[in-house]
Amino acid sequence: MHTQVPTALQTAQTRALRTGTPHAASGKFRLTKTALTSFLLGLYFITPWLRWTRAGESAQAVIVDIPARRFYLFGMEFWPPDLPLLLGLLIFSAATLFFVTAYFGRVWCGFTCPQTVWTDLFFGVDRRIDQRFGRDSALGQAIKSALHMLIAVLTAFTFTGYFIDITHLGGQLATGIAPAAAYVSLGVLTFTTYVFAAHTRENICLHMCPWPRFQSALLDSETLVVTYQSWRGDPRARARVPLRPDLLDIGNDGPPAAHSYLAGSDAYRGDCVDCGRCVSSCPTRIDIRDGLQLGCIGCGLCIDACNTVMDRLDRPHGLIKLGTEMPAEPSMATAKRTRPRILRIKPMMFASVMLVSGSAMAVALANRSNVDASLEHQRQPPFVKMSDGSIRNDYALRFTHRGDDIASVAVTVEGLPGAAVRLSTSDEPSPAFICNRRSLSERVMVTVPMHSAPQGRVPVTVVLTERTTNAPLARLETYFWGPGGAQ
Amino acid sequence: MAEHRYDPVTGQYTTGHSWDGIEELYTPLPRWWVITLVISFIIAIIYAALYPGWPTTRFAFAGLLGWTSAGQLAEEQAEARSEQAHWRNQIAAKSVSEIEQSDELRTFAITGGRALFNQNCAACHGSGAGGQQGQFPSLIDDDWLWGGKIDDVYQTIAHGIRNEDPESRQSEMPAFAEMLSPEEIAAVAEYVATLSDASKADSRKALPGAEVFANNCAGCHGENGEGMREMGAPRLADQIWLYGDGKDAVARQVAHPRMGMMPAWKPRLGDDAVKMLAVYVHSLGGGEK
């Protein structure tokens, strides 16, 4: 009987299993993955080197300036008060992730997750070294480790370069004048990259990552996932066992209607010859033929591997394919399912979250004010009596603006007849201050004559306008405290 | 040494000890736990050797590192000072008006001056420098006993008022209770109380106190009560009355004057700190150019 002759995979399993590097696959999934990996790595490594002219000087286009608490993204500048935008972005990103997952399974894991991208890069390095020096060469292992470390250092350096101008970073690090945080960041990122991408690799996905744990909550029965078409593949046996006659005339889309399944027959095999290619090419080392599982990151490399084998056997593609999940007991009815519906409740709910958070973020971004101003009444003392009996209240004004378009700001008071405004740094009769700095604090003094001073506390509004264009910048609600009244 | 015996009920080994047939399961402390304990012993011994902590009746062991918390404070203060040296040196080298001219130095001086003010001055003058009625003058109004220009403010802070410092502001208002009759004091108080009311400029001349004022007070406070800053004699023709306004308050002040005093701050804080304080106080809204 053929079942007593071990298949390739069974033979492999009796020996020690393969080491870390999975077999290379080739096909459209591999091509897509290579393209995406290259693009994302390129994006990561090149972005900090892009320059942008800011305030007349060449500066790094994308940089998080932690000491100054600024985030620059090309022409845009974000300040700490913009943090709600980040919240919106995170909600939008999460909803997008869920949305895509509901349609296509864990393509994020398979193609774009940094763990996947870096692991794929390291797999690529390992394969080339193995080809050149052989799998057991000590020299090859040494070169591998050196290259792993080099990539880890470059990764860490680039990461640090998102926070400190990368064109100066190398020199600063070498001469020891870089901030301590730069060395820490370099060390930590080197360590994590080296350990996670060179050593732990898929174990991160299998044992550490929380994302696979709730994939079942995100998928539905019509999600496209990587599936082994067991109606076609089983029973598995070596290639010399004759193929089930009912499979001779199938296409890629499922069995023909008039078709009977020869279940329980030992005399024939299905399309799966148990070559083990799908397992050996899997980055997480799972057997997709066991069905949808936590370890499947949806990269489709097993599809490529299997299709290559099908070509060799002169059988149609699609023994493993991107399809809806197969039930445990395959039947003709479920196998020949119609195409998945586009409009389904789960992804549509995620889409609505995307729509709401995305549009809220867009509106917030469009209406973002370039000015941030606050006014604080100096309550100690509540008011100052001047020589001529007039009453003065003092306020601490903090003013910041992003743009370069404000030259001078005028400060006026509404709601207080006879009030005169003065600034501690300016003697000008019409109060204004020059914003040569983008952030400043100023003492604003509002004085009213003795006889028009209010009793107790009255609300007033301090108005900031651009001095030349008269454009309103901010209206700050505060109060004015006069003598008498409750103190 | 007793032998470990396998105990089939629990599936564990025993220590082999037996007391009246009662045996004990062999469950030693985990190896990692023991190692951790030993390491912490070693750390404790090293720590006790390096740092102070062993008192005797006559002295205390100072530790091999010679570390003290006061020493650490001094070190950190020296470090902070050396970080500020760039600014402090400029502050020390320049006059207060030059400091005010420089945008950078002014910002540094106001920031440092605010901290110094809260530590040293706020107890009397208030955290907002608003003073205290009847006790300490406001520093944010436009009335200055000894002058409100930046150099005047600096001089007052550096040397103080009515203290032992040879350069301190000195003056004394006599107690008129010994020189004037109660009726004259009442009359001059009524007169002084009208000085700040411009509408009574003509009518007040007829008051009986006018002559008393001209003979006794005008020498320091001025003919029209404009005050004299060289003497620290307050202006009487304004709305600001440190020791209270109205006839009665003025009469009390004439009879038994209260006069403020202030310590000299230069010997305590150093010249650069006084300069920063002067710039800060001058920025509070009452500063004169």
Tab-separated table of N, CA and C in Angstrom, chain A residues 380-381 383-390 392 394 422 424-425 427 436-437 443 445 450, chain B residues 103 106-107 126-130 140-143 235 238-240 283-286 289:
chain	number	residue	atom	x	y	z
A	380	GLN	N	-2.935	87.832	42.078
A	380	GLN	CA	-2.285	88.216	43.319
A	380	GLN	C	-1.449	89.451	43.074
A	381	PRO	N	-1.892	90.660	43.338
A	381	PRO	CA	-3.215	91.018	43.851
A	381	PRO	C	-4.245	91.054	42.727
A	383	PHE	N	-6.158	93.460	41.760
A	383	PHE	CA	-6.023	94.672	40.963
A	383	PHE	C	-4.984	95.567	41.611
A	384	VAL	N	-4.480	96.521	40.854
A	384	VAL	CA	-3.487	97.462	41.347
A	384	VAL	C	-4.075	98.854	41.274
A	385	LYS	N	-3.963	99.589	42.374
A	385	LYS	CA	-4.426	100.976	42.358
A	385	LYS	C	-3.247	101.860	41.989
A	386	MET	N	-3.439	102.742	41.014
A	386	MET	CA	-2.350	103.593	40.559
A	386	MET	C	-2.417	104.935	41.286
A	387	SER	N	-1.391	105.754	41.085
A	387	SER	CA	-1.308	107.043	41.769
A	387	SER	C	-2.528	107.910	41.515
A	388	ASP	N	-2.994	107.916	40.285
A	388	ASP	CA	-4.139	108.771	39.966
A	388	ASP	C	-5.457	108.076	40.283
A	389	GLY	N	-5.398	106.958	40.953
A	389	GLY	CA	-6.619	106.281	41.352
A	389	GLY	C	-7.158	105.313	40.327
A	390	SER	N	-6.545	105.269	39.148
A	390	SER	CA	-7.031	104.312	38.156
A	390	SER	C	-6.692	102.885	38.602
A	392	ARG	N	-5.719	98.953	37.685
A	392	ARG	CA	-5.047	98.155	36.670
A	392	ARG	C	-5.185	96.677	37.006
A	394	ASP	N	-3.552	92.883	35.714
A	394	ASP	CA	-2.459	92.325	34.918
A	394	ASP	C	-2.814	90.911	34.456
A	422	ARG	N	-1.530	98.115	27.924
A	422	ARG	CA	-0.094	98.327	27.802
A	422	ARG	C	0.591	96.973	27.958
A	424	SER	N	4.307	94.985	28.915
A	424	SER	CA	5.460	95.300	29.745
A	424	SER	C	6.707	95.573	28.922
A	425	THR	N	6.757	95.070	27.678
A	425	THR	CA	7.974	95.276	26.903
A	425	THR	C	7.816	96.387	25.879
A	427	ASP	N	6.360	100.421	24.850
A	427	ASP	CA	5.839	101.716	25.290
A	427	ASP	C	4.911	102.306	24.260
A	436	ASN	N	8.886	88.344	16.669
A	436	ASN	CA	10.084	87.841	16.027
A	436	ASN	C	10.386	86.441	16.529
A	437	ARG	N	9.888	86.146	17.726
A	437	ARG	CA	9.977	84.769	18.193
A	437	ARG	C	8.627	84.112	17.961
A	443	ARG	N	3.455	90.283	29.610
A	443	ARG	CA	2.574	90.765	30.668
A	443	ARG	C	1.691	91.847	30.067
A	445	MET	N	-1.188	94.660	30.608
A	445	MET	CA	-1.742	95.468	31.698
A	445	MET	C	-2.901	96.296	31.183
A	450	MET	N	-10.254	105.901	37.390
A	450	MET	CA	-10.834	105.672	38.707
A	450	MET	C	-12.351	105.568	38.673
B	103	ASP	N	17.626	91.374	24.739
B	103	ASP	CA	16.433	90.519	24.803
B	103	ASP	C	16.720	89.220	25.556
B	106	ARG	N	17.568	89.789	29.308
B	106	ARG	CA	16.365	90.234	29.993
B	106	ARG	C	15.486	89.021	30.331
B	107	THR	N	15.322	88.143	29.334
B	107	THR	CA	14.518	86.943	29.570
B	107	THR	C	15.114	86.094	30.680
B	126	GLY	N	4.534	89.981	48.856
B	126	GLY	CA	3.500	89.164	48.218
B	126	GLY	C	4.010	88.493	46.962
B	127	SER	N	3.466	87.312	46.639
B	127	SER	CA	3.972	86.562	45.496
B	127	SER	C	3.718	87.304	44.191
B	128	GLY	N	2.701	88.143	44.157
B	128	GLY	CA	2.451	88.929	42.958
B	128	GLY	C	3.051	90.316	43.062
B	129	ALA	N	3.856	90.574	44.114
B	129	ALA	CA	4.503	91.864	44.350
B	129	ALA	C	3.491	92.962	44.613
B	130	GLY	N	2.315	92.597	45.048
B	130	GLY	CA	1.270	93.587	45.286
B	130	GLY	C	1.402	94.283	46.640
B	140	ILE	N	4.154	96.923	42.022
B	140	ILE	CA	3.650	96.879	40.651
B	140	ILE	C	2.823	98.111	40.317
B	141	ASP	N	2.702	99.057	41.269
B	141	ASP	CA	2.010	100.288	40.902
B	141	ASP	C	3.050	101.315	40.456
B	142	ASP	N	2.596	102.521	40.167
B	142	ASP	CA	3.517	103.522	39.625
B	142	ASP	C	3.990	104.495	40.701
B	143	ASP	N	3.825	104.125	41.965
B	143	ASP	CA	4.237	105.001	43.050
B	143	ASP	C	5.476	104.403	43.700
B	235	ARG	N	4.819	110.589	48.195
B	235	ARG	CA	3.949	111.573	47.571
B	235	ARG	C	2.610	111.507	48.282
B	238	ASP	N	-1.501	111.707	45.868
B	238	ASP	CA	-1.982	110.639	44.985
B	238	ASP	C	-2.954	109.746	45.743
B	239	GLN	N	-3.371	108.727	45.113
B	239	GLN	CA	-4.426	107.881	45.690
B	239	GLN	C	-3.862	106.706	46.470
B	240	ILE	N	-2.531	106.632	46.553
B	240	ILE	CA	-1.939	105.461	47.175
B	240	ILE	C	-1.478	105.808	48.585
B	283	SER	N	10.032	94.956	35.642
B	283	SER	CA	9.169	94.506	34.546
B	283	SER	C	7.727	94.317	34.992
B	284	LEU	N	7.461	94.537	36.277
B	284	LEU	CA	6.146	94.155	36.787
B	284	LEU	C	5.059	95.181	36.514
B	285	GLY	N	5.372	96.239	35.841
B	285	GLY	CA	4.312	97.138	35.430
B	285	GLY	C	4.456	98.541	35.969
B	286	GLY	N	5.222	98.743	37.053
B	286	GLY	CA	5.349	100.087	37.585
B	286	GLY	C	6.668	100.730	37.229
B	289	LYS	N	10.996	104.566	33.226
B	289	LYS	CA	12.108	104.539	32.265
B	289	LYS	C	13.209	105.479	32.708
